[in-house]
Short mmCIF file of C-alpha atoms and ligand atoms in Angstrom, two decimals:
data_model
loop_
_atom_site.label_atom_id
_atom_site.label_comp_id
_atom_site.label_asym_id
_atom_site.label_seq_id
_atom_site.Cartn_x
_atom_site.Cartn_y
_atom_site.Cartn_z
CA UNK A 11 29.53 14.93 -41.51
CA UNK A 12 27.35 12.96 -43.31
CA UNK A 13 28.80 9.83 -41.81
CA UNK A 14 28.64 11.33 -38.51
CA UNK A 15 25.00 12.35 -38.87
CA UNK A 16 24.33 8.94 -39.82
CA UNK A 17 25.91 7.17 -36.80
CA UNK A 18 24.23 9.37 -34.57
CA UNK A 19 20.61 8.63 -36.27
CA UNK A 20 21.58 5.03 -35.67
CA UNK A 21 22.30 5.26 -32.17
CA UNK A 22 19.16 7.62 -31.72
CA UNK A 23 17.17 4.64 -33.26
CA UNK A 24 18.96 2.07 -31.02
CA UNK A 25 18.06 4.38 -28.06
CA UNK A 26 14.25 4.48 -29.07
CA UNK A 27 14.22 0.56 -28.93
CA UNK A 28 15.92 0.64 -25.69
CA UNK A 29 13.77 3.12 -24.19
CA UNK A 30 10.76 1.29 -25.17
CA UNK A 31 12.15 -2.08 -23.79
CA UNK A 32 12.88 -0.44 -20.70
CA UNK A 33 9.27 0.66 -20.22
CA UNK A 34 7.76 -2.43 -21.16
CA UNK A 35 9.99 -4.45 -18.89
CA UNK A 36 8.91 -2.12 -16.20
CA UNK A 37 5.23 -2.88 -16.98
CA UNK A 38 6.01 -6.39 -16.92
CA UNK A 39 6.91 -5.87 -13.00
CA UNK A 40 4.17 -3.29 -12.15
CA UNK A 41 1.24 -4.69 -14.28
CA UNK A 42 0.78 -7.89 -11.63
CA UNK A 43 0.90 -5.64 -8.59
CA UNK A 44 -2.78 -4.59 -8.88
CA UNK A 45 -3.56 -8.31 -9.07
CA UNK A 46 -1.65 -9.15 -6.17
CA UNK A 47 -3.30 -6.08 -4.01
CA UNK A 48 -6.53 -7.60 -4.98
CA UNK A 49 -5.63 -11.18 -4.00
CA UNK A 50 -4.19 -9.66 -0.91
CA UNK A 51 -7.61 -7.89 -0.11
CA UNK A 52 -9.36 -11.16 -0.88
CA UNK A 53 -7.49 -12.98 1.70
CA UNK A 54 -8.31 -10.17 4.27
CA UNK A 55 -12.04 -10.35 3.63
CA UNK A 56 -11.83 -14.10 3.89
CA UNK A 57 -10.09 -13.87 7.14
CA UNK A 58 -12.91 -11.24 8.51
CA UNK A 59 -15.69 -13.49 7.57
CA UNK A 60 -14.10 -16.55 9.27
CA UNK A 61 -13.70 -14.43 12.61
CA UNK A 62 -17.38 -13.04 12.19
CA UNK A 63 -18.68 -16.64 11.41
CA UNK A 64 -16.90 -18.02 14.55
CA UNK A 65 -18.60 -15.43 16.53
CA UNK A 66 -21.83 -15.74 15.22
CA UNK A 67 -21.63 -19.44 15.94
CA UNK A 68 -20.63 -19.08 19.49
CA UNK A 69 -23.48 -16.41 19.80
CA UNK A 70 -25.91 -18.73 18.14
CA UNK A 71 -24.96 -21.51 20.65
CA UNK A 72 -25.18 -19.14 23.75
CA UNK A 73 -28.66 -18.09 22.47
CA UNK A 74 -29.90 -21.69 22.05
CA UNK A 75 -28.49 -22.56 25.54
CA UNK A 76 -30.07 -19.77 27.26
CA UNK A 77 -33.36 -20.30 25.55
CA UNK A 78 -33.53 -23.95 26.86
CA UNK A 79 -32.53 -22.53 30.35
CA UNK A 80 -35.44 -19.97 30.41
CA UNK A 81 -37.97 -22.65 29.19
CA UNK A 82 -36.55 -25.12 31.71
CA UNK A 83 -37.00 -22.97 34.65
CA UNK A 84 -40.33 -21.53 33.19
CA UNK A 85 -41.75 -25.11 33.20
CA UNK A 86 -40.39 -25.51 36.62
CA UNK A 87 -42.53 -22.48 37.84
CA UNK A 88 -45.59 -23.90 36.32
CA UNK A 89 -45.15 -27.17 37.97
CA UNK A 90 -44.68 -25.62 41.29
CA UNK A 91 -47.64 -23.27 40.66
CA UNK A 92 -49.81 -26.46 40.35
CA UNK A 93 -48.28 -28.25 43.48
CA UNK A 94 -48.73 -25.16 45.45
CA UNK A 95 -52.63 -25.87 45.54
CA UNK A 96 -52.04 -28.89 47.14
CA UNK A 97 -49.57 -27.86 49.75
CA UNK A 98 -50.91 -27.17 53.31
CA UNK A 99 -47.50 -26.83 55.27
CA UNK A 100 -46.90 -22.83 55.52
CA UNK A 101 -43.21 -23.65 55.78
CA UNK A 102 -43.17 -25.71 52.65
CA UNK A 103 -45.50 -23.35 51.04
CA UNK A 104 -43.28 -20.31 51.83
CA UNK A 105 -40.07 -22.29 50.50
CA UNK A 106 -41.64 -23.11 47.44
CA UNK A 107 -42.98 -19.32 46.86
CA UNK A 108 -39.28 -18.52 47.42
CA UNK A 109 -38.05 -20.91 45.06
CA UNK A 110 -40.30 -19.90 42.40
CA UNK A 111 -39.92 -16.07 42.92
CA UNK A 112 -35.91 -17.04 42.54
CA UNK A 113 -36.56 -18.70 39.23
CA UNK A 114 -38.64 -15.86 37.91
CA UNK A 115 -36.14 -13.21 38.84
CA UNK A 116 -33.50 -15.34 37.23
CA UNK A 117 -35.61 -15.71 33.92
CA UNK A 118 -36.19 -11.94 33.95
CA UNK A 119 -32.48 -11.52 34.22
CA UNK A 120 -31.94 -14.38 31.40
CA UNK A 121 -34.45 -12.36 29.15
CA UNK A 122 -32.41 -9.21 29.26
CA UNK A 123 -29.35 -11.41 28.19
CA UNK A 124 -31.45 -12.81 25.36
CA UNK A 125 -32.27 -9.42 24.12
CA UNK A 126 -28.61 -8.37 24.16
CA UNK A 127 -27.68 -11.49 22.53
CA UNK A 128 -30.17 -11.14 19.78
CA UNK A 129 -28.99 -7.71 19.15
CA UNK A 130 -25.47 -8.55 19.00
CA UNK A 131 -26.32 -11.48 16.63
CA UNK A 132 -28.04 -9.30 14.31
CA UNK A 133 -24.91 -6.72 14.17
CA UNK A 134 -22.76 -9.87 13.38
CA UNK A 135 -25.23 -11.18 10.63
CA UNK A 136 -25.17 -7.60 8.85
CA UNK A 137 -21.44 -7.61 8.91
CA UNK A 138 -21.41 -11.12 7.42
CA UNK A 139 -23.70 -9.62 4.78
CA UNK A 140 -21.75 -6.69 4.02
CA UNK A 141 -18.34 -9.01 4.06
CA UNK A 142 -20.16 -11.37 1.69
CA UNK A 143 -20.89 -8.77 -0.94
CA UNK A 144 -17.45 -6.99 -0.56
CA UNK A 145 -16.02 -10.70 -1.29
CA UNK A 146 -18.25 -10.86 -4.31
CA UNK A 147 -17.05 -7.72 -5.74
CA UNK A 148 -13.55 -8.16 -5.07
CA UNK A 149 -13.67 -11.56 -6.78
CA UNK A 150 -15.27 -10.20 -9.84
CA UNK A 151 -12.65 -7.46 -10.12
CA UNK A 152 -10.07 -10.20 -9.70
CA UNK A 153 -11.37 -12.13 -12.56
CA UNK A 154 -11.52 -9.34 -14.81
CA UNK A 155 -8.24 -7.95 -13.65
CA UNK A 156 -6.63 -11.46 -14.51
CA UNK A 157 -8.00 -11.84 -17.94
CA UNK A 158 -7.07 -8.09 -18.74
CA UNK A 159 -3.42 -9.03 -17.23
CA UNK A 160 -2.90 -12.33 -18.88
CA UNK A 161 -4.04 -10.45 -22.23
CA UNK A 162 -1.64 -7.36 -21.47
CA UNK A 163 1.15 -9.66 -20.77
CA UNK A 164 1.01 -11.50 -23.82
CA UNK A 165 1.10 -8.22 -25.82
CA UNK A 166 3.89 -6.86 -23.97
CA UNK A 167 6.09 -10.27 -24.41
CA UNK A 168 5.31 -10.10 -28.20
CA UNK A 169 6.28 -6.56 -28.62
CA UNK A 170 9.73 -7.41 -26.79
CA UNK A 171 10.44 -10.09 -29.08
CA UNK A 172 9.88 -7.50 -32.09
CA UNK A 173 12.13 -5.08 -30.29
CA UNK A 174 14.76 -7.79 -29.80
CA UNK A 175 14.93 -8.39 -33.25
CA UNK A 176 14.85 -4.90 -34.16
CA UNK A 177 17.70 -4.16 -31.72
CA UNK A 178 20.03 -6.67 -33.36
CA UNK A 179 19.25 -5.32 -36.94
CA UNK A 180 19.84 -1.66 -35.43
CA UNK A 181 23.09 -3.02 -33.58
CA UNK A 182 24.59 -4.45 -36.81
CA UNK A 183 24.38 -0.95 -38.57
CA UNK A 184 26.41 0.65 -35.69
CA UNK A 185 30.35 0.51 -35.69
CA UNK A 186 31.54 -2.04 -33.26
CA UNK A 187 33.71 0.48 -30.88
CA UNK A 188 30.52 3.21 -30.97
CA UNK A 189 28.17 0.40 -30.02
CA UNK A 190 30.88 -0.59 -27.34
CA UNK A 191 30.67 2.76 -26.19
CA UNK A 192 26.85 2.79 -26.05
CA UNK A 193 26.49 -0.46 -24.35
CA UNK A 194 29.05 0.49 -21.62
CA UNK A 195 27.25 3.69 -20.57
CA UNK A 196 23.75 1.82 -21.14
CA UNK A 197 24.90 -0.69 -18.45
CA UNK A 198 26.06 1.98 -15.92
CA UNK A 199 23.85 5.04 -16.20
CA UNK A 200 19.80 5.54 -15.94
CA UNK A 201 18.25 5.68 -19.53
CA UNK A 202 18.57 7.37 -21.73
CA UNK A 203 22.10 6.80 -23.24
CA UNK A 204 22.28 9.36 -25.89
CA UNK A 205 20.78 12.70 -25.76
CA UNK A 206 20.58 16.03 -27.70
CA UNK A 207 22.20 19.20 -26.57
CA UNK A 208 19.78 22.05 -26.69
CA UNK A 209 20.75 25.57 -26.36
CA UNK A 210 24.04 24.47 -24.94
CA UNK A 211 22.47 22.15 -22.24
CA UNK A 212 22.84 18.63 -22.18
CA UNK A 213 19.32 17.18 -22.16
CA UNK A 214 20.35 14.07 -19.98
CA UNK A 215 21.77 15.91 -16.94
CA UNK A 216 20.44 19.44 -17.79
CA UNK A 217 24.03 21.06 -17.31
CA UNK A 218 25.64 23.36 -19.55
CA UNK A 219 28.25 21.86 -22.13
CA UNK A 220 31.62 23.57 -21.60
CA UNK A 221 32.35 26.16 -24.66
CA UNK A 222 35.19 23.93 -25.83
CA UNK A 223 32.96 20.94 -25.93
CA UNK A 224 30.32 22.79 -27.82
CA UNK A 225 32.33 23.99 -30.39
CA UNK A 226 33.57 20.20 -30.79
CA UNK A 227 30.15 19.10 -31.05
CA UNK A 228 28.95 21.65 -33.73
CA UNK A 229 32.03 20.49 -36.06
CA UNK A 230 29.92 17.04 -36.20
CA UNK A 231 33.35 14.96 -36.54
CA UNK A 232 33.42 12.67 -33.50
CA UNK A 233 30.66 11.28 -31.23
CA UNK A 234 31.24 13.13 -27.73
CA UNK A 235 30.27 12.45 -24.27
CA UNK A 236 28.77 14.94 -22.07
CA UNK A 237 31.55 16.08 -19.45
CA UNK A 238 29.22 15.83 -16.53
CA UNK A 239 26.82 12.84 -17.09
CA UNK A 240 29.12 11.03 -19.73
CA UNK A 241 26.22 10.37 -21.97
CA UNK A 242 26.69 10.33 -25.67
CA UNK A 243 25.55 13.77 -26.81
CA UNK A 244 25.03 15.35 -30.37
CA UNK A 245 23.72 18.94 -31.42
CA UNK A 246 20.02 19.31 -31.72
CA UNK A 247 20.66 21.93 -34.54
CA UNK A 248 22.21 19.25 -36.87
CA UNK A 249 19.06 17.50 -37.29
CA UNK A 250 17.04 20.36 -37.42
CA UNK A 251 19.25 21.83 -40.44
CA UNK A 252 18.83 18.06 -41.74
CA UNK A 253 14.94 18.14 -41.44
CA UNK A 254 14.81 21.41 -43.44
CA UNK A 255 16.79 19.92 -46.42
ZN1 ZN B 12 24.93 15.50 -19.45
#
């Protein structure tokens, strides 16, 4: 019985190492994901910034051209007004008046367009400010996340190296055929490999152990597998009793 208990204890120890190893290796995969998300969000902000900038450049160009057109035509109107004094031909006078009128109408229309352009530019400038501050905060978070990740990864890798050494030691203590059985299950089933039986139920698959197997397991003579999930099983009470000794 004590040899049996000893073997189970070593397997449970091995299980503890493997469980921690699995958790750490998952963390190695999961940890960089937040950083990748931040990088993606930075790229998306940059894309929006370049889009808004393009639009702002275009609007600014339009504003400049429109301002020039307004100025040119209002100069034309001023010149015409001066010339008007010197015209004595009625037909020519009316033609000039009509032209001035058209230019003034055109400029009034342009002034409205200018108002819209200025509003549009303002909206885009506000959007740009918002995106720029968003970019700054994502960038800061990225820098923090990067340095935390680097140190976390380093710690995990250190711990994994310790566990690998511990695992070798723990394996050396387990008889070869039992270790082979453990590794066989480890490669084929989800963790854990060895589980306790509590109140007649396998804590790996939560299904009742058949009475015959339950009688066998209580004898504590050989390492049994759960008939349902195939995990190695031991009777919890054996260890409760040991603790009381
Ligand atoms: Zn089971």
